[in-house]
Coordinates of N, CA and C and ligand atoms in Angstrom, one line a residue:
X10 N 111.0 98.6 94.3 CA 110.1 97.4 94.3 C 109.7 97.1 95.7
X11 N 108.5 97.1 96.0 CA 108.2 96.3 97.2 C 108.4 95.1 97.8
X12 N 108.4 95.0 99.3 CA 109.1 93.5 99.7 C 108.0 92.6 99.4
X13 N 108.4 91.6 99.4 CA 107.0 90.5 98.7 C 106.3 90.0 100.3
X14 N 105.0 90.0 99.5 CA 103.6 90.0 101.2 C 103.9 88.5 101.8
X15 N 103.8 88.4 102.8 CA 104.1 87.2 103.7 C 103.2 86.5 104.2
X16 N 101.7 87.2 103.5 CA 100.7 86.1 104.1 C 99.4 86.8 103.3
X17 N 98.2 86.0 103.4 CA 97.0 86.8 103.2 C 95.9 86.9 104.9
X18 N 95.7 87.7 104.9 CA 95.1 87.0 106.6 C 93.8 87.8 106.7
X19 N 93.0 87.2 107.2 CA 91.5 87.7 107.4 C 91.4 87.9 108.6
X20 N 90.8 89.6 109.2 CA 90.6 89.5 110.3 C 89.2 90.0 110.6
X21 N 88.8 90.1 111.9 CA 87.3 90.4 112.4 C 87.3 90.4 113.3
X22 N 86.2 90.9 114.0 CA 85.5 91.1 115.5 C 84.2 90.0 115.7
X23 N 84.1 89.0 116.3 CA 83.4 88.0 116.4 C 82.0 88.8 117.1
X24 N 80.6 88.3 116.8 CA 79.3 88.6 117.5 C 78.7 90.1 117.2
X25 N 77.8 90.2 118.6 CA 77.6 91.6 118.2 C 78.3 92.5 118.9
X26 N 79.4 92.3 118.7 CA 80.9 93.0 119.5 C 81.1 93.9 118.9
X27 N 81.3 95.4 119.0 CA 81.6 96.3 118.6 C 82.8 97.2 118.8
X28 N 83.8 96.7 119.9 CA 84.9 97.1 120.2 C 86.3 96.9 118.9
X29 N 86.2 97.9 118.4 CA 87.0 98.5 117.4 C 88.7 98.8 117.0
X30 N 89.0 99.4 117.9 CA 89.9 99.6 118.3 C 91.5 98.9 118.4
X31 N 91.0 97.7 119.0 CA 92.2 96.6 118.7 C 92.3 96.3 117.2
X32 N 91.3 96.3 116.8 CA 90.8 95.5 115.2 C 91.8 96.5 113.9
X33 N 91.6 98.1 114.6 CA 92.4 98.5 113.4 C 93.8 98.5 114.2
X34 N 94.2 98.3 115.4 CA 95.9 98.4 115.2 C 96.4 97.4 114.9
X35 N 95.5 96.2 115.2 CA 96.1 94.7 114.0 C 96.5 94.8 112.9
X36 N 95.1 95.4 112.1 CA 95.2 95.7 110.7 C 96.9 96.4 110.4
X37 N 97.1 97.8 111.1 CA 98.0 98.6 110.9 C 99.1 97.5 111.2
X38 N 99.1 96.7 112.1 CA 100.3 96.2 112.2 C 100.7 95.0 111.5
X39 N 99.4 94.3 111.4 CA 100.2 93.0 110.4 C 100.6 93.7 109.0
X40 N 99.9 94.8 108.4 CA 100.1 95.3 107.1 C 101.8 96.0 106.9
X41 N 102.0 96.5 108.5 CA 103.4 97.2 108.7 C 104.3 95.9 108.5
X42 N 104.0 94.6 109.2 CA 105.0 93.4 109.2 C 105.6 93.0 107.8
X43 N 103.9 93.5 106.8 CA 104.3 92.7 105.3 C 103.4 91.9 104.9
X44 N 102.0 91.8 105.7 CA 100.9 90.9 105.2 C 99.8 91.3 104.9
X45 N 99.2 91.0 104.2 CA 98.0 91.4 103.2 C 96.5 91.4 104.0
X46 N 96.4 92.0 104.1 CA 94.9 92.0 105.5 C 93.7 92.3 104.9
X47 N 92.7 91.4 105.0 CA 91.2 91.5 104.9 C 90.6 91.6 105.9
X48 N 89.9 93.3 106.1 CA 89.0 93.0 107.3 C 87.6 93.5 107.6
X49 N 87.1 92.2 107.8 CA 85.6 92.2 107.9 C 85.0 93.2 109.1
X50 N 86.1 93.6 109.7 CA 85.6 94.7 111.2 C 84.8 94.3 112.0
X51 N 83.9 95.0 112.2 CA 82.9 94.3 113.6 C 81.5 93.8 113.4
X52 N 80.8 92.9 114.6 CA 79.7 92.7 114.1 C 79.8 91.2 113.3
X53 N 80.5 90.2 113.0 CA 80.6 89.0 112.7 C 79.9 87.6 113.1
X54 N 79.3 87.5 112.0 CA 78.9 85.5 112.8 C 80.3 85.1 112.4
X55 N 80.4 83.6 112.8 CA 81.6 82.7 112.5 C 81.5 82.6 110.4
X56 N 79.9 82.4 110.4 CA 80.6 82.0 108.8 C 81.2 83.0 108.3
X57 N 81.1 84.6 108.8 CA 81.5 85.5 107.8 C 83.0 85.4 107.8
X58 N 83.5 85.4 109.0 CA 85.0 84.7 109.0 C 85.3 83.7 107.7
X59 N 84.4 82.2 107.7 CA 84.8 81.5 107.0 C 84.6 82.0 105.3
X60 N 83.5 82.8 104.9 CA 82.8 82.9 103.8 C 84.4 83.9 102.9
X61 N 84.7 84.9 103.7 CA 85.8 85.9 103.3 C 87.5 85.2 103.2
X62 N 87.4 84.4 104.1 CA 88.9 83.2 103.8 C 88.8 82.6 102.9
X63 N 87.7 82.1 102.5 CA 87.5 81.2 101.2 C 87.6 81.8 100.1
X64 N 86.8 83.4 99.9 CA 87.1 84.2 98.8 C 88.3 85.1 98.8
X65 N 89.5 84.7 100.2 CA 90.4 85.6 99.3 C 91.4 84.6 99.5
X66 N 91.1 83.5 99.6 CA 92.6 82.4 100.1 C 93.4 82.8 101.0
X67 N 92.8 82.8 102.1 CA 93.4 83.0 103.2 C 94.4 82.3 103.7
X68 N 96.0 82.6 104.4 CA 96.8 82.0 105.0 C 96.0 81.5 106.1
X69 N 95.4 82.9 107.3 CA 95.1 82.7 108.3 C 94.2 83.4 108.6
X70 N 93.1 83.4 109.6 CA 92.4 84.0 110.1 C 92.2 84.6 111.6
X71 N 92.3 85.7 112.2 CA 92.6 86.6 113.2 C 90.9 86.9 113.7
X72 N 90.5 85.9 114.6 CA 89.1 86.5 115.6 C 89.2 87.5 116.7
X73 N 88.7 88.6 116.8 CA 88.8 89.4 117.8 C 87.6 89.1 119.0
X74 N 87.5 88.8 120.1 CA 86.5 89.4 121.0 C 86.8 90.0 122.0
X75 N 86.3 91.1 122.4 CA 86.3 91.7 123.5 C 85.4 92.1 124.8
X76 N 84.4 91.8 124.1 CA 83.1 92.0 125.3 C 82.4 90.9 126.1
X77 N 83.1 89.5 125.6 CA 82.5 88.5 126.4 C 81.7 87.9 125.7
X78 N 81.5 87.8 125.0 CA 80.7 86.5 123.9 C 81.4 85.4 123.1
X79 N 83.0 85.9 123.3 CA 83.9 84.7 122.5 C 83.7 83.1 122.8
X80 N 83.1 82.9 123.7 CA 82.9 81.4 124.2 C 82.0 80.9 123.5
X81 N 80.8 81.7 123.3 CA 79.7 81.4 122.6 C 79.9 81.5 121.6
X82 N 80.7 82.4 120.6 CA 80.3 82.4 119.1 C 81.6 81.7 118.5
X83 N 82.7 81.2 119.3 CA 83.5 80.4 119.0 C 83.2 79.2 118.8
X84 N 82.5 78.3 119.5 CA 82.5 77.0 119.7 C 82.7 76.4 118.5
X85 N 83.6 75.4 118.5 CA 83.5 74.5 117.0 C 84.2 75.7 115.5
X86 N 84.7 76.6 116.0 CA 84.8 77.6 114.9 C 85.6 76.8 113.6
X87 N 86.3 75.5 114.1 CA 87.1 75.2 113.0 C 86.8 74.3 112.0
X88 N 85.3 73.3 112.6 CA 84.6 72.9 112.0 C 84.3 72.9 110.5
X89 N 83.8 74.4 109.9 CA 83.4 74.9 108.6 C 84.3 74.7 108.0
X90 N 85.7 75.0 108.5 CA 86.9 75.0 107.6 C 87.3 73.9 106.6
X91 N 87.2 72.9 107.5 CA 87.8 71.7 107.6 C 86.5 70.9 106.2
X92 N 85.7 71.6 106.5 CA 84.4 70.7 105.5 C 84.3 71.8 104.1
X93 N 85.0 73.1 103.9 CA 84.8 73.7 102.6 C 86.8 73.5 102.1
X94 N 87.3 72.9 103.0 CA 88.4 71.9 102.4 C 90.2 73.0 102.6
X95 N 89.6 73.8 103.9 CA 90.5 75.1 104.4 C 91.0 74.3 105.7
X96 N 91.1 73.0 105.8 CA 91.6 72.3 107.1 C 92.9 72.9 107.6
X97 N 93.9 73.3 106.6 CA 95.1 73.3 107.0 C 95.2 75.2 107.9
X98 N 93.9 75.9 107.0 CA 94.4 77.2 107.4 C 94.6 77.5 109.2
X99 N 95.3 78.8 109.4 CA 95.9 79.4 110.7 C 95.0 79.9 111.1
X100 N 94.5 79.6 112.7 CA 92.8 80.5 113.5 C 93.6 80.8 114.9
X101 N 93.9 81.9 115.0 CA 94.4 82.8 116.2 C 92.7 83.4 116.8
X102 N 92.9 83.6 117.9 CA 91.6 84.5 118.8 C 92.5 85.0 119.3
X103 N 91.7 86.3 119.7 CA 92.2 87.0 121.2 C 91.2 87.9 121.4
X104 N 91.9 88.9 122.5 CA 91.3 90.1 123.1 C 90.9 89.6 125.0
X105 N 89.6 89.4 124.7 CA 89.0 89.6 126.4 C 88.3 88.5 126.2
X106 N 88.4 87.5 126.0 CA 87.5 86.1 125.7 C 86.2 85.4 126.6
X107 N 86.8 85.7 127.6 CA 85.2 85.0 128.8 C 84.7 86.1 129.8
X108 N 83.8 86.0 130.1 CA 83.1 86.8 131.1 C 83.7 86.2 132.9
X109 N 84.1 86.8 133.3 CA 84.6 86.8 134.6 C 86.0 86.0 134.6
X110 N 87.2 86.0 135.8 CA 88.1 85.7 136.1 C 88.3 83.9 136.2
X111 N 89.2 83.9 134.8 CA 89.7 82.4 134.6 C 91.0 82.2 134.2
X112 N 91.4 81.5 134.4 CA 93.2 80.8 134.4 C 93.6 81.3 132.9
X113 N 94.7 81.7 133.0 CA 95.1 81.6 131.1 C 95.2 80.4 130.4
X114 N 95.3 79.6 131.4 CA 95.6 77.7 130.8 C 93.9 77.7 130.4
X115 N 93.6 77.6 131.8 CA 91.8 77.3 131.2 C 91.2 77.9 129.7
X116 N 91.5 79.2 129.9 CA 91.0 79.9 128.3 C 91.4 79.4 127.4
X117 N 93.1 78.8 127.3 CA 93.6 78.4 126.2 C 93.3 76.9 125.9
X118 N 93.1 76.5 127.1 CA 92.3 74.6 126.6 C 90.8 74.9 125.9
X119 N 89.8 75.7 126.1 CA 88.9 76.0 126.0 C 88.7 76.4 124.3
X120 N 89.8 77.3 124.1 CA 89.5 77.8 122.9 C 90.5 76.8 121.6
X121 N 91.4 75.8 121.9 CA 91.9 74.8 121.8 C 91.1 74.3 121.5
X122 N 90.1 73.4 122.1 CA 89.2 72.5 121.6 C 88.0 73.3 120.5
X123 N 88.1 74.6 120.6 CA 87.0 75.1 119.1 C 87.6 75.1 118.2
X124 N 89.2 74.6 118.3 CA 90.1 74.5 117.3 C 90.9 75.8 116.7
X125 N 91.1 76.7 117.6 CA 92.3 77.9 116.9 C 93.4 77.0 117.4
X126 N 94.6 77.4 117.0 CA 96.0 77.1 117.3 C 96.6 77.7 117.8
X127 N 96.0 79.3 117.8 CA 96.7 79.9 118.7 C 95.7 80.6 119.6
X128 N 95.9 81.1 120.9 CA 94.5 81.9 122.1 C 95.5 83.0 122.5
X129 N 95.2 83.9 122.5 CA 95.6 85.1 123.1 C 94.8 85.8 123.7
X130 N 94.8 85.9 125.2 CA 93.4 86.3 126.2 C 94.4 87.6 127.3
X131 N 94.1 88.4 126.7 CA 94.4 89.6 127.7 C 96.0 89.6 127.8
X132 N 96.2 89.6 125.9 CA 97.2 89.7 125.7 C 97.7 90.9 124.5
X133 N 97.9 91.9 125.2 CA 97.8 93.1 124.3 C 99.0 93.3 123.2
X134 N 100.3 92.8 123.5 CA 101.1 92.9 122.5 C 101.1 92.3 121.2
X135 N 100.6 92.8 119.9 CA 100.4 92.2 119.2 C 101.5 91.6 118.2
X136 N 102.7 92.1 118.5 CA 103.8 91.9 118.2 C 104.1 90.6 118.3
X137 N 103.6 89.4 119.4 CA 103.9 88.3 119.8 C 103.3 87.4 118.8
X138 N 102.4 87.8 118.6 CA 100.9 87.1 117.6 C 101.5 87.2 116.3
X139 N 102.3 88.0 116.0 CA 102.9 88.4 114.2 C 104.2 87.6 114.3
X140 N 105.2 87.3 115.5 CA 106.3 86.6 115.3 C 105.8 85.4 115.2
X141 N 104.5 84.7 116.0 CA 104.5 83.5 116.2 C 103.7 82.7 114.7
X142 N 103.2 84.3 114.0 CA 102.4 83.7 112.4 C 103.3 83.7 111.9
X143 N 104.3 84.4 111.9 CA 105.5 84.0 110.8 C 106.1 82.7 110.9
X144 N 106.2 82.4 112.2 CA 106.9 81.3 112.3 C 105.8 80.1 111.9
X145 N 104.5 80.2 112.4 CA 103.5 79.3 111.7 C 103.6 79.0 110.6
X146 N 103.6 79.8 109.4 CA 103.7 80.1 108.2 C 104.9 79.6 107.5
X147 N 106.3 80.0 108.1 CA 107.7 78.8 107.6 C 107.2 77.7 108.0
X148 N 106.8 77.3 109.3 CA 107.0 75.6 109.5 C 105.5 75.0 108.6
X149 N 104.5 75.6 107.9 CA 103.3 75.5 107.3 C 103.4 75.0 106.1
X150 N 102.6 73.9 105.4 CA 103.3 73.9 104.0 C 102.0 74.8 103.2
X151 N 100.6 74.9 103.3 CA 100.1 75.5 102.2 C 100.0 76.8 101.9
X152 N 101.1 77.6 101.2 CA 101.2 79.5 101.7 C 100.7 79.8 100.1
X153 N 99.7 80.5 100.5 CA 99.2 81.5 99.0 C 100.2 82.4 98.3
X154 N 101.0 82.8 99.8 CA 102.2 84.1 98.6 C 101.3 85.1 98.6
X155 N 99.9 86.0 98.9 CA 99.2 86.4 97.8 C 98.9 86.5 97.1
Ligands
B12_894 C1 86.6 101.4 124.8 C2 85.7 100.3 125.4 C3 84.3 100.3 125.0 C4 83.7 101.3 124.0 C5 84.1 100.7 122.6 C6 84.2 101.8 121.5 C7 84.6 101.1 120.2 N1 83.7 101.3 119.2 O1 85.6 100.5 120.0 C8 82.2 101.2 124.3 C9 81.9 102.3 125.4 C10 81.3 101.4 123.2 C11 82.1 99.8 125.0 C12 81.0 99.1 125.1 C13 80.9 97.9 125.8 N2 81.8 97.3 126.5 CO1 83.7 97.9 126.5 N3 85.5 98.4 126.8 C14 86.2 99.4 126.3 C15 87.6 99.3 127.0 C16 87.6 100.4 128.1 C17 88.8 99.5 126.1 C18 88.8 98.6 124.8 C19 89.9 99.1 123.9 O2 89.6 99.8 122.9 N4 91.1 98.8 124.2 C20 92.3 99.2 123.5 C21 92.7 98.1 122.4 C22 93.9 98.6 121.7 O3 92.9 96.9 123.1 P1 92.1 95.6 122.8 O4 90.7 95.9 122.3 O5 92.2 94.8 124.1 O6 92.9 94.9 121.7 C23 94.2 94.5 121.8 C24 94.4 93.1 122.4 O7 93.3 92.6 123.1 C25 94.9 92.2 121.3 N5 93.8 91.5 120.5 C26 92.5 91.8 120.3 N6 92.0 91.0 119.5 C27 92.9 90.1 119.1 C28 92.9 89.0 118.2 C29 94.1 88.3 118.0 C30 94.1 87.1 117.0 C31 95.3 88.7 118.6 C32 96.5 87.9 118.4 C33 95.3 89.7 119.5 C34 94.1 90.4 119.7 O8 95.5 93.1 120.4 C35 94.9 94.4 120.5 C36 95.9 95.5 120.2 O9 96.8 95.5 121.3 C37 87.6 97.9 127.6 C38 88.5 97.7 128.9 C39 89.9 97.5 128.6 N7 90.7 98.3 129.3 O10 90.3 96.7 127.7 C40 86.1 97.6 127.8 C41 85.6 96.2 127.8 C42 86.2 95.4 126.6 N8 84.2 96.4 127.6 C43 83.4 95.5 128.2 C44 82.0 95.5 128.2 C45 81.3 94.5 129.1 C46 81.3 96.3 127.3 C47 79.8 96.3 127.1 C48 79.1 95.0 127.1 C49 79.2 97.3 128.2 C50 77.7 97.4 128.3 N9 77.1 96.8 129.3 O11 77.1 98.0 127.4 C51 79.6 97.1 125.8 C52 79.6 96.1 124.6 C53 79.0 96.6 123.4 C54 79.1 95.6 122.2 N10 78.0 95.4 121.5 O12 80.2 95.1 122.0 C55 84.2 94.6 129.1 C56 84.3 93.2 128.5 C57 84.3 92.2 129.7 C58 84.4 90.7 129.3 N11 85.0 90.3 128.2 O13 83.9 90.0 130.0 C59 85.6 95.3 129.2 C60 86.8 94.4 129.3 C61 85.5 96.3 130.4 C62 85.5 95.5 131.7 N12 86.6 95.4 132.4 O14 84.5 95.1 132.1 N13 83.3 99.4 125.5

């Protein structure tokens, strides 16, 4: 019998971002942890994020940027959530978030106020990102299970 899935989670590449690469070792890794991964891959506006959480009941949702548009196609990202009634769901970012040299505090107040809970900016270990969703997810009360 298989171990039972620990989350449903939607992931993507924000803009006209094309950087690939991170996107599938997430996939391989959250799926290796035990969670159920939908992924929109590259090339995303924000609603497609929202539009694909909504249709699979997403625990959480996983934004990738890497080429420098995350400032821009983030802003307010948590906004739609909150008004198609997905307030409570999990919004992690990462990858390479702003164009030129900025504080890790600064990135993470920044992308804070567009409302993820979690920022990860030129933070490659993805292993930290999957302990810290598990732990989201115990202390969380609304879990799909799958
Ligand atoms: C390979 C590469 C390319 C390839 C991409 C091939 C492909 N289809 O994937 C090509 C040559 C096409 C390319 C193009 C461009 N690139 Co490029 N590219 C890179 C490079 C060298 C490596 C990226 C990579 O694959 N890394 C390996 C993966 C495993 O790491 P990763 O992507 O960072 O993902 C990890 C973490 O970031 C993290 N992570 C990522 N997302 C998320 C999300 C969450 C929620 C969490 C928790 C973690 C997480 O986990 C991942 C796994 O460890 C980087 C430099 C670098 N060393 O990072 C530049 C880089 C990303 N590119 C850059 C740029 C500027 C471009 C171009 C704009 C260049 C140009 N002028 O045309 C274009 C953009 C095209 C587009 N439309 O997006 C810049 C971005 C700078 C910025 N953010 O300000 C970088 C940083 C190079 C640099 N130092 O200037 N690129």
């Amino acid at each position: 019998m298989s171990a039972p899935c620990k989350g449903r989670v939607v992931i993507g590449v924000i803009g006209d971002d094309i950087h690939v690469v991170g996107n599938r070792i997430m996939q391989l890794a959250l799926e290796e942890s035990g969670f159920r991964v939908f992924n929109i891959r590259t090339r995303n506006r924000p609603h497609h994020f929202t539009e694909a959480a909504l249709e699979v009941n997403a625990d959480a949702v996983f934004v990738s940027s890497l080429n420098g548009e995350g400032e821009y196609w983030c802003a307010n990202f948590r906004q739609p959530y909150a008004e198609l009634g997905m307030a409570g769901i999990l919004l992690y970012v990462g990858g390479n978030l702003v164009v030129g040299k900025r504080s890790q505090a600064d990135v993470c107040d920044l992308f804070r106020r567009y409302g993820f809970d979690r920022v990860y900016h030129q933070i490659p270990d993805i292993g930290r990102a999957i302990s810290d969703l598990e732990q989201d997810l115990l202390n969380g009360s609304s879990l799909s299970r799958c």
